[in-house]
Tab-separated table of C-alpha atoms in Angstrom:
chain	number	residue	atom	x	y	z
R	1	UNK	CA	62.936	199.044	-76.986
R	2	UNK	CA	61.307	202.318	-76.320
R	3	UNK	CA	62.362	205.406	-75.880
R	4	UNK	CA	61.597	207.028	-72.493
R	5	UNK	CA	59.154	209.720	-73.766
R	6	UNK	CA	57.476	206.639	-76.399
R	7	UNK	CA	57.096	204.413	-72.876
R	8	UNK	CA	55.746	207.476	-71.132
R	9	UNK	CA	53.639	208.143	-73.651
R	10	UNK	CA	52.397	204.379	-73.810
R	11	UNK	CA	51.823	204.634	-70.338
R	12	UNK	CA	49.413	207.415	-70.652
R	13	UNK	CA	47.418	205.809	-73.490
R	14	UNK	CA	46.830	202.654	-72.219
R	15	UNK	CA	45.730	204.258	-68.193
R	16	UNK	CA	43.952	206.785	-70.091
R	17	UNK	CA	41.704	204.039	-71.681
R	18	UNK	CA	41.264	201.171	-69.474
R	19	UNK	CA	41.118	203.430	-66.203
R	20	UNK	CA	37.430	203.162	-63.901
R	21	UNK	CA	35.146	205.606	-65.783
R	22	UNK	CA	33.474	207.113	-62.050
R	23	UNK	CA	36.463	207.429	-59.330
R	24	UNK	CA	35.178	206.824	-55.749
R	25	UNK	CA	34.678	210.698	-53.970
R	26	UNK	CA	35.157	211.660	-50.766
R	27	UNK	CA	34.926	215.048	-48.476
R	28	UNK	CA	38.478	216.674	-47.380
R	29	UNK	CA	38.389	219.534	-45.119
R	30	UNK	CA	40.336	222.987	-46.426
R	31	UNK	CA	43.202	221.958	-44.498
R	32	UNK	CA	43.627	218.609	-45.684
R	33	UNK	CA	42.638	219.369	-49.903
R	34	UNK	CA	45.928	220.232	-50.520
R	35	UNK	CA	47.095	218.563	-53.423
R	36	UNK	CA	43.875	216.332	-53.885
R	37	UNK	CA	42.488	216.266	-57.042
R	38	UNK	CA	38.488	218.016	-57.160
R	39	UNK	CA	35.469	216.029	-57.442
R	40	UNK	CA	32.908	218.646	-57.781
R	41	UNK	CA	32.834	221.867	-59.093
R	42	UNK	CA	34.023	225.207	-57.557
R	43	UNK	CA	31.090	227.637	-58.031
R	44	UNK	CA	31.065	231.469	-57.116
R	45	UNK	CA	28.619	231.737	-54.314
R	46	UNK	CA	28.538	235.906	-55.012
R	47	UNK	CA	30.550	238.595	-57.227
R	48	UNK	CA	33.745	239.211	-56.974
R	49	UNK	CA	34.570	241.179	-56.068
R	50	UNK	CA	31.199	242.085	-54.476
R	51	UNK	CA	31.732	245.940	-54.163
R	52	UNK	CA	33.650	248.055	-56.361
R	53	UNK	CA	37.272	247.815	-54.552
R	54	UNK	CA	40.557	250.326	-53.982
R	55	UNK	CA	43.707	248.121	-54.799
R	56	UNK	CA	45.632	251.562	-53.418
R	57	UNK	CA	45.430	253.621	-50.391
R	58	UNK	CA	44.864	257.011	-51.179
R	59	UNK	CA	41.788	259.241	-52.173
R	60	UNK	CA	38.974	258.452	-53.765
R	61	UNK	CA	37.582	261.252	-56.553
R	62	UNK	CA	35.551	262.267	-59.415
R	63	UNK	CA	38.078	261.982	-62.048
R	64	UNK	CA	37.078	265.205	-63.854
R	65	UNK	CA	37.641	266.839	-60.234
R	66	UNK	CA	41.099	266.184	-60.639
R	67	UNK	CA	41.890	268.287	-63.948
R	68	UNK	CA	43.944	270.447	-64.779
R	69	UNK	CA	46.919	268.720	-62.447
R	70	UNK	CA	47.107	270.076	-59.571
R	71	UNK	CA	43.494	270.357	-58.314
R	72	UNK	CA	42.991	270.966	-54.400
R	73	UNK	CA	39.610	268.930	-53.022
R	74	UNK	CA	38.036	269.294	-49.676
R	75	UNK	CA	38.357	265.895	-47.537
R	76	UNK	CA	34.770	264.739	-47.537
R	77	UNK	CA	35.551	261.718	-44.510
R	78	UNK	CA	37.550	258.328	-44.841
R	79	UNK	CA	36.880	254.743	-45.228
R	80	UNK	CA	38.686	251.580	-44.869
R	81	UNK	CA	38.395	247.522	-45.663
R	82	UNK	CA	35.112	246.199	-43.770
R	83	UNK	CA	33.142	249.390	-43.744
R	84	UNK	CA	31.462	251.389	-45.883
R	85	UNK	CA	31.230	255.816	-46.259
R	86	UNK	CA	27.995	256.837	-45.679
R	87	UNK	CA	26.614	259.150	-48.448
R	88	UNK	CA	27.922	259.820	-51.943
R	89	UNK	CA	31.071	261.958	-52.720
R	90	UNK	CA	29.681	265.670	-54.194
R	91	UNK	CA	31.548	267.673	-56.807
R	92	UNK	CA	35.884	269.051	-55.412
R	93	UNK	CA	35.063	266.277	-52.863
R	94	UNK	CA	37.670	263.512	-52.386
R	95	UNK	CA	37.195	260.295	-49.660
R	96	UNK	CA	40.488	259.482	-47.943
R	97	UNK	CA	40.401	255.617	-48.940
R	98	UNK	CA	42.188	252.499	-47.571
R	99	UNK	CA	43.441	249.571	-49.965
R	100	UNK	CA	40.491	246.843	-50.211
R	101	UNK	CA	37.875	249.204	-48.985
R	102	UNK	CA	34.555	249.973	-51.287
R	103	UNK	CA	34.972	252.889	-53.357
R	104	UNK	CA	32.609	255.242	-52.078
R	105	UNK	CA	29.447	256.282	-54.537
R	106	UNK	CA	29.998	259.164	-56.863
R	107	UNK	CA	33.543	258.667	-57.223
R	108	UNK	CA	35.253	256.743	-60.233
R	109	UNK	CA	38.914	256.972	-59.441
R	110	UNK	CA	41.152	256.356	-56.924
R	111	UNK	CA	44.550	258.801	-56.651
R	112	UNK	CA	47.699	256.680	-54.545
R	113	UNK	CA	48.247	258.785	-51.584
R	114	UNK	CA	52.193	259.318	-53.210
R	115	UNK	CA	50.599	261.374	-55.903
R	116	UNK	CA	48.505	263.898	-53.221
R	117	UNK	CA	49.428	266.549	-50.812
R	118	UNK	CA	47.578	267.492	-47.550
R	119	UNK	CA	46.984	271.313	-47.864
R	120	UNK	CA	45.616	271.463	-44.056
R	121	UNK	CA	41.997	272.629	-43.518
R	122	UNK	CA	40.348	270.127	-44.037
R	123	UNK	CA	41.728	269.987	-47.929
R	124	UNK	CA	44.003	267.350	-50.433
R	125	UNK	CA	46.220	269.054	-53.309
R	126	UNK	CA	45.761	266.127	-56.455
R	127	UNK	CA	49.086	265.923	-58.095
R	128	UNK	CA	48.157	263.906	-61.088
R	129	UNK	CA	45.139	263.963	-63.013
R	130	UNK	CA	43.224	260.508	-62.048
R	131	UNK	CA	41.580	258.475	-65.362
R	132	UNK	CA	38.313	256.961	-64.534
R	133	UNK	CA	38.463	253.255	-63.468
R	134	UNK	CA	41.929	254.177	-61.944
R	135	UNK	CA	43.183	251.755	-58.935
R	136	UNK	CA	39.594	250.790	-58.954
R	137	UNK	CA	38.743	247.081	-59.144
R	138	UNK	CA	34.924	246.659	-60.311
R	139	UNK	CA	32.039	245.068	-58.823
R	140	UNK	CA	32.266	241.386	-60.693
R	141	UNK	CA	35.537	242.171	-62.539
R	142	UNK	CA	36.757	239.064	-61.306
R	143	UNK	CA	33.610	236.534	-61.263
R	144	UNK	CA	30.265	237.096	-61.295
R	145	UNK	CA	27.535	234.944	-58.795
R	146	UNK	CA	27.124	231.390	-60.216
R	147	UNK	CA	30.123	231.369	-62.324
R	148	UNK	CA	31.995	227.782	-62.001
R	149	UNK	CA	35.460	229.090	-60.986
R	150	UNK	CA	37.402	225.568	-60.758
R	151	UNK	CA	36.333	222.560	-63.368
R	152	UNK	CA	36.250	218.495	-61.772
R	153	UNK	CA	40.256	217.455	-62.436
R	154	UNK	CA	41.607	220.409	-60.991
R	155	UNK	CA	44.463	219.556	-58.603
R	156	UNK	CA	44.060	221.592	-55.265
R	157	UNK	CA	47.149	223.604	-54.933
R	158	UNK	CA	47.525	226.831	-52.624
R	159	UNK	CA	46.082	229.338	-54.998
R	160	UNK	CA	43.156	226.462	-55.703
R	161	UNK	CA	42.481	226.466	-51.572
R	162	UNK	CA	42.628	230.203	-51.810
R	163	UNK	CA	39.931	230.427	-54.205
R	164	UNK	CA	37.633	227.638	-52.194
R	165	UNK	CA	38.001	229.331	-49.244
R	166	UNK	CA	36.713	232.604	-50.977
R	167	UNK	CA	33.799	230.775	-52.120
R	168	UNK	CA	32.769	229.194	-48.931
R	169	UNK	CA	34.366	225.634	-49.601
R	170	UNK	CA	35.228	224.752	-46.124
R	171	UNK	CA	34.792	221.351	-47.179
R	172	UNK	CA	35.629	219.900	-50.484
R	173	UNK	CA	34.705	217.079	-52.556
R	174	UNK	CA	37.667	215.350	-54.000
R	175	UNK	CA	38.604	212.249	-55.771
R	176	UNK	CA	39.823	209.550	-53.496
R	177	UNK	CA	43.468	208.749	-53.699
R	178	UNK	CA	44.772	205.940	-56.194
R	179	UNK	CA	46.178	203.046	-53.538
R	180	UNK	CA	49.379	202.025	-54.707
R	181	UNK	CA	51.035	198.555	-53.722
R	182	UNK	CA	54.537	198.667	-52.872
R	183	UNK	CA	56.732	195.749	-52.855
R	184	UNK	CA	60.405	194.618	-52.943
R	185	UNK	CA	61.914	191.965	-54.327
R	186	UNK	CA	65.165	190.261	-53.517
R	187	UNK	CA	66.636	187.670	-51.297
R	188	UNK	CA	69.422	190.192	-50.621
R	189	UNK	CA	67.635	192.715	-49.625
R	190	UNK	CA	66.613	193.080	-45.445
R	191	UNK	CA	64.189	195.399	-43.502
R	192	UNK	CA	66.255	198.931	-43.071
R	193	UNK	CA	66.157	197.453	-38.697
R	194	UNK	CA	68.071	194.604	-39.619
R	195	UNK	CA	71.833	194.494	-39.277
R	196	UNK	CA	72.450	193.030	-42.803
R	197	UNK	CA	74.800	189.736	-43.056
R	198	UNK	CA	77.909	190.260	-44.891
R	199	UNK	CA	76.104	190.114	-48.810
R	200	UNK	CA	72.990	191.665	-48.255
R	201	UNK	CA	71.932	195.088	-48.451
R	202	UNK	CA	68.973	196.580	-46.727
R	203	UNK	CA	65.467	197.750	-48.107
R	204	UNK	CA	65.733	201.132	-49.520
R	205	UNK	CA	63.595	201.128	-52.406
R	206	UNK	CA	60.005	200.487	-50.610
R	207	UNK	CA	60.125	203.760	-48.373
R	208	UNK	CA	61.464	205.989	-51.753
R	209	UNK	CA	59.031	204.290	-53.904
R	210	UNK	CA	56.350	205.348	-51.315
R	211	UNK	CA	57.454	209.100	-50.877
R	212	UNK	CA	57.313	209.266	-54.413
R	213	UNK	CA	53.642	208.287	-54.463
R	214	UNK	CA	52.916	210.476	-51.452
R	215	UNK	CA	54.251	213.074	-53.094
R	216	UNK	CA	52.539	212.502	-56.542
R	217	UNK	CA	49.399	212.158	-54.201
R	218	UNK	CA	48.360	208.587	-54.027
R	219	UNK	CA	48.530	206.486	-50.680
R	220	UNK	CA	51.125	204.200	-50.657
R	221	UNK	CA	50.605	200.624	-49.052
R	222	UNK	CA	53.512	198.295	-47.946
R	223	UNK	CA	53.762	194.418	-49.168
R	224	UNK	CA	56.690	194.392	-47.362
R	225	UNK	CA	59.548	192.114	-49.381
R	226	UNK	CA	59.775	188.975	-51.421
R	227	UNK	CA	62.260	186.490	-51.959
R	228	UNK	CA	63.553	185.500	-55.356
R	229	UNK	CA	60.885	181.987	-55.576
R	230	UNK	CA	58.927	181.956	-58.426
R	231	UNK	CA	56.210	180.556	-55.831
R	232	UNK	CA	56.904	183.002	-52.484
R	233	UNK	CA	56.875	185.829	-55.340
R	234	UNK	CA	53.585	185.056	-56.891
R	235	UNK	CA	51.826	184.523	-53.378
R	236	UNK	CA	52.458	188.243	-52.581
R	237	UNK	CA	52.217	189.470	-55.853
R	238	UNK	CA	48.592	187.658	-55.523
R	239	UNK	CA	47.985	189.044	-52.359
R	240	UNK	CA	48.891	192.330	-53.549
R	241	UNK	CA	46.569	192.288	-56.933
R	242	UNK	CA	43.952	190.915	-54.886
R	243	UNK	CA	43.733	193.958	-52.191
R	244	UNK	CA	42.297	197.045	-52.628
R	245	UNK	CA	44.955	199.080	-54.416
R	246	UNK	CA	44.873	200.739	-57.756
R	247	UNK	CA	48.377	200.110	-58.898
R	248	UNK	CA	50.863	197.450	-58.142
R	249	UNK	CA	54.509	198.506	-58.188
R	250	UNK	CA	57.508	196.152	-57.734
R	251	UNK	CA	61.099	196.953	-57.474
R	252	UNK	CA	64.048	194.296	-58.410
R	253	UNK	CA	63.712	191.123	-60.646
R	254	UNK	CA	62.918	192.281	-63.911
R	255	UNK	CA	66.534	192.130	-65.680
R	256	UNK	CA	67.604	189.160	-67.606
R	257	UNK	CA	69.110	186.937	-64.942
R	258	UNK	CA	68.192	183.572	-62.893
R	259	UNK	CA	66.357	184.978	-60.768
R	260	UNK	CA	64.858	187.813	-61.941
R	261	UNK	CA	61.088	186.658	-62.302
R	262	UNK	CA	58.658	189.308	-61.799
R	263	UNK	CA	57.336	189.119	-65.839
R	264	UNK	CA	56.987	185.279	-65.253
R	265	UNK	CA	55.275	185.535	-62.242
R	266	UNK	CA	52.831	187.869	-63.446
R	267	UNK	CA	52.518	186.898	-66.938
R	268	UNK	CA	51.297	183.919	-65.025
R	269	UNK	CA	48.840	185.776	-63.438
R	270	UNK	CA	47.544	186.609	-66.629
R	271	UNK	CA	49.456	189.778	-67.028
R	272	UNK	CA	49.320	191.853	-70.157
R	273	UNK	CA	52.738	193.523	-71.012
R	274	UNK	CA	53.583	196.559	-72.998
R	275	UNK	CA	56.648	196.987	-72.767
R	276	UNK	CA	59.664	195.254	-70.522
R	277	UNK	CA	62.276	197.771	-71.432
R	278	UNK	CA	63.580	201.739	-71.781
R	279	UNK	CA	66.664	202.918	-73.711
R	280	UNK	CA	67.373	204.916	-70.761
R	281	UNK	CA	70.761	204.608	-67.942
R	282	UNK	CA	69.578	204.263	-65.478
R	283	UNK	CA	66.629	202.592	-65.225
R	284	UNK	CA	66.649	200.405	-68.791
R	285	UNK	CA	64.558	197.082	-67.538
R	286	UNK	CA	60.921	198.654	-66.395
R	287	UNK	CA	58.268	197.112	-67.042
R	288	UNK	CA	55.058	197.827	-67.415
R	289	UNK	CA	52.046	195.932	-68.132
R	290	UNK	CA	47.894	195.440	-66.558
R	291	UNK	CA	46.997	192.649	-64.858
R	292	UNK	CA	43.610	192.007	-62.975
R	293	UNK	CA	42.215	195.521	-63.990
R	294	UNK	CA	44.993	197.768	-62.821
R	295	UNK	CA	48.729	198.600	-64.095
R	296	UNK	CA	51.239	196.859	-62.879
R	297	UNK	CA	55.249	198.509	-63.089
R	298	UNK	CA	57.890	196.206	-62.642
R	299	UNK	CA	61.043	199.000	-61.759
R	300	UNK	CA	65.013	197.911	-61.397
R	301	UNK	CA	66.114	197.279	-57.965
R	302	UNK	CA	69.086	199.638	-58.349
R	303	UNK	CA	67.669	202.300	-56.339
R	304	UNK	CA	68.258	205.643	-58.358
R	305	UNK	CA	67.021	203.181	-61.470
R	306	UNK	CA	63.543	202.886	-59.441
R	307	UNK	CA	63.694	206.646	-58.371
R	308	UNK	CA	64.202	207.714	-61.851
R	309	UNK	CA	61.504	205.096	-63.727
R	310	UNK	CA	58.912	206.310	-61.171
R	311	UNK	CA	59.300	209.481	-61.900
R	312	UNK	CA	58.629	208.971	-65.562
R	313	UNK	CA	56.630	206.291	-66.061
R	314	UNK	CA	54.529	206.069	-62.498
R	315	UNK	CA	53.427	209.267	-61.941
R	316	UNK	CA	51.413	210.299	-65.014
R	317	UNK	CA	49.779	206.978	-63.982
R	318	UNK	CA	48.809	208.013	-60.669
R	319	UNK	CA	47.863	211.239	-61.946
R	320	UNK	CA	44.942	209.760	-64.550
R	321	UNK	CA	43.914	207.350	-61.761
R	322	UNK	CA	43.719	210.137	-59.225
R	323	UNK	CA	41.173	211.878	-61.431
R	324	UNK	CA	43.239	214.545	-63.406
R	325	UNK	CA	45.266	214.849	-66.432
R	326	UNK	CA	49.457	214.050	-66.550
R	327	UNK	CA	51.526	216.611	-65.686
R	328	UNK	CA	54.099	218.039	-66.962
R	329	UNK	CA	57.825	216.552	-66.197
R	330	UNK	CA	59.609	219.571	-64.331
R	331	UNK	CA	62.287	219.653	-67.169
R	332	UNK	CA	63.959	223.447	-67.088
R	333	UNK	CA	67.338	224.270	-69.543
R	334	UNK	CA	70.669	224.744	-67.540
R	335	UNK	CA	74.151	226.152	-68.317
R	336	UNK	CA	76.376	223.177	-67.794
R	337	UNK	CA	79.302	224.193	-65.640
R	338	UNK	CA	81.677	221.080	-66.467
R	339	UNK	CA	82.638	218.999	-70.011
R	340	UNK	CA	80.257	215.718	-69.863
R	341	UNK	CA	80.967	212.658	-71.736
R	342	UNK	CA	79.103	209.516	-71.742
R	343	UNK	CA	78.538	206.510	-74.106
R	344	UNK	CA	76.135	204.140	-75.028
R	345	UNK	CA	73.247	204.753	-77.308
R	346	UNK	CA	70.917	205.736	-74.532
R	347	UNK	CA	68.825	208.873	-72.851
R	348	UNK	CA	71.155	208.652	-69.644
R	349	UNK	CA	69.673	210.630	-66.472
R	350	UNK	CA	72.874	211.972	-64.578
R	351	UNK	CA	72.090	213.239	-60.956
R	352	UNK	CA	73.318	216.716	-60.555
R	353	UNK	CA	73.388	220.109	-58.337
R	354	UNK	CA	71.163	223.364	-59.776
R	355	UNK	CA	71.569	226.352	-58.968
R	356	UNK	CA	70.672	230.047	-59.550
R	357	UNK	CA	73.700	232.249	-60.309
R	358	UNK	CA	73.521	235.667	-61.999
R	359	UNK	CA	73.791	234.247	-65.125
R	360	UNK	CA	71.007	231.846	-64.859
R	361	UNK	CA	70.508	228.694	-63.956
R	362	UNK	CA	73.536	226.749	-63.669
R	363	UNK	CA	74.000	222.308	-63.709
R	364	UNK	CA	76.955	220.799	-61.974
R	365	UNK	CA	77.381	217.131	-62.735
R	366	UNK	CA	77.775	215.189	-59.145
R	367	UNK	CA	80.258	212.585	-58.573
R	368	UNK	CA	78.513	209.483	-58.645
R	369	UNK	CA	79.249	205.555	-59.236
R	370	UNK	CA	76.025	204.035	-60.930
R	371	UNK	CA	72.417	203.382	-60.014
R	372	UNK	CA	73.159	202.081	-56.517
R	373	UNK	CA	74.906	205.729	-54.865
R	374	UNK	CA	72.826	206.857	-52.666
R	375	UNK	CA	75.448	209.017	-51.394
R	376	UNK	CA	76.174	210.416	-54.287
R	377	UNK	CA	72.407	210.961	-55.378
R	378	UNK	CA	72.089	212.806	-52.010
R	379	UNK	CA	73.965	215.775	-53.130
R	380	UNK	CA	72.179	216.228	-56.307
R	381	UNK	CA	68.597	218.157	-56.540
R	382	UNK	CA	68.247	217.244	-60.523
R	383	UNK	CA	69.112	214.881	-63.096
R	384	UNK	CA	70.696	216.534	-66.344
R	385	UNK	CA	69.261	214.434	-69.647
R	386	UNK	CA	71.417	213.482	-72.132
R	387	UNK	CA	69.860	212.136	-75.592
R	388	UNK	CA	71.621	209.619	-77.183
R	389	UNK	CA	72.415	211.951	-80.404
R	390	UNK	CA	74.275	214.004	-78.071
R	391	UNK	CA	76.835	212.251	-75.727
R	392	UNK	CA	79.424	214.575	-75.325
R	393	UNK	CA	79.474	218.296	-74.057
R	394	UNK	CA	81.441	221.249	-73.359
R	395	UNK	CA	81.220	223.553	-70.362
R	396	UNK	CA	78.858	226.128	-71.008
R	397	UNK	CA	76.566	224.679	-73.220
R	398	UNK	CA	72.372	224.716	-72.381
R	399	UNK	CA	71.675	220.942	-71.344
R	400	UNK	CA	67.718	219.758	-70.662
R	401	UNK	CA	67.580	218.460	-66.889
R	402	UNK	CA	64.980	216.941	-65.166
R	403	UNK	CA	64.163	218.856	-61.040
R	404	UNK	CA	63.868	216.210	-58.292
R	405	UNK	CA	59.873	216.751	-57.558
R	406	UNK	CA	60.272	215.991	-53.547
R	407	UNK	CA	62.978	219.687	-54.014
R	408	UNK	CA	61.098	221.925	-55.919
């Protein structure tokens, strides 16, 4: 049995090699790249900045104007963002000058208006000797014309569309998104509609396991649910292998019992596995395996054991499918505000509240009764991660925990 950062890892090595060398592209407008993964290079279409720039308001100068501290100059005009002073500043001259405007020829500094004093007629008192390049930001500093700004791989965040919209990318050319099949498994389990009979439950892993890949940016798409038949299972498991998805992803049926058959069903589809276990609480039986040229996971049916295998297993799938590298888990270190004790020789992933106090960041353990409370999941916004070498803890001590993605 694997540990979860070993099947994590496995994960990544085996997507990594047997992934589609070319990914399909596509064009998303600005407003819809968010979060897509770039096809195509981002290439400067000019400098920038293109003009020498003021990151202050205040005056522009001749440095050497400005000594000794103080040095009265005569107010040679003004200029502000979008236009441009006409003419070149002259010796004791200073510009009046508006954050983001060009600095105005002849001058090499710019002096914050805090550090200046009007002295009327027409003149500005310089408290503080300016240093050339001062508040200045230079022609190019940034990028020059033709420089490639953002590689293939990126993923699009706001700072990414930021920088495409500076360079003119009101449409960009992005990776399509991996198509992930989602499907349930269970004859207790009934549509979240249904009023459920007296010993079944209804549906709740197929609408979490398709947030998650939303928000991991793949395109989930529903198989709906499957009964616990070896035959009725590997019809929609076919159906599902033979559609146009990327990934296959069932929940339920992978434990040890009667009728958990999702490895048989799919080893007799000809499935490879790799591993059909995790020394992790919750979430111990996942599976994961390829079949038919694409991954296949086989997550618990206990719901917060599919949110948390997803999370760790899924994901840096999605993210080499979808054209980009893994990312990192969003693990931060916590002050534990309560004594923790569990057992078993396992990584166990406890949901929990965290939260920014003076003191730091701060981990309260919620009140929860295994892998099928929702409600008690619902009041958490992390998981704290306890290795198996360390099972008990005091109040106070720094614990690893892992941030719910769909919070942060």
């Amino acid at each position: 049995m694997l540990s979860w950062t070993e099947a994590r890892d496995k994960v990544i090595e085996i997507v990594r090699a047997r992934k589609p060398r070319r990914r399909r592209r596509e064009t998303a407008s600005l407003e819809r790249a968010l979060g897509r993964v770039l096809a195509a290079p981002a290439v400067a279409d000019r400098d920038s900045p293109a003009f020498a720039r003021a990151i202050r308001d205040g005056f522009a100068v001749r440095a050497a104007d400005t000594e000794p501290a103080p040095a009265v100059l005569a107010i040679a005009g003004e200029v502000r963002a979008g236009a441009a002073f006409s003419g070149a500043i002259g010796p004791s001259q200073a510009v009046r000058i508006m954050t983001g405007a060009p600095v105005p020829d002849g001058a090499d500094a710019v002096v914050m208006v805090e550090h200046t004093r009007l002295e009327g007629d027409g003149r500005v008192a310089i408290e503080r000797a300016a240093r050339p390049g001062q508040h200045i930001v230079a022609r190019a500093a940034e990028a020059r014309c033709g420089d490639r700004l953002l590689e293939p791989g990126a993923r699009i965040g706001f700072a990414e569309l930021a920088l495409l919209s500076q360079v003119g990318c009101s449409a960009v050319k992005v990776f399509r998104q991996p198509r992930v099949a989602v499907l349930a498994t269970g004859d207790e389990i009934v549509p979240p509609d249904c009023q459920p009979g007296p010993f079944e439950i209804r549906d709740t892993n197929s609408a979490c396991i398709a947030a998650q890949a939303r928000i991991a940016g793949a395109r989930p798409v529903p198989f709906g649910r499957a009964a616990d038949q070896a035959e009725t299972l590997g019809e929609r498991v076919r159906e599902a292998l033979e559609a146009e998805v990327d990934v296959l992803v069932l929940s339920g049926g992978v434990s040890m019992g009667k009728y958990d058959l999702v490895e048989d069903v799919l080893r007799g589809l000809g499935a490879e596995f790799f591993f059909d276990a995790v020394a992790i609480r919750p979430g111990r039986p996942a599976v994961f395996g390829w079949c038919r040229n694409r991954p296949v996971f086989g997550l618990p049916g206990n719901p917060v054991s599919a949110m948390v295998t997803f999370e760790l297993l899924v994901v840096p799938a999605l993210d080499l499918l979808a054209g980009a590298g893994p990312r990192p888990l969003p693990l931060v270190q916590a002050r534990l505000d309560a004594p923790l004790e569990e057992k078993g020789e396992l990584t166990h992933f406890l949901p929990a509240q965290l939260g920014w106090t003076p003191a730091g960041l701060v981990a309260r353990p919620v009140r929860w009764r295994g892998s099928g409370d929702l409600a008690g999941l619902a009041q958490s916004n992390g998981f704290l991660v306890v290795p198996p070498e360390k099972l008990s803890w005091q109040a106070g001590e720094s614990i690893q925990a892992l941030l719910r993605r769909d919070l942060l």
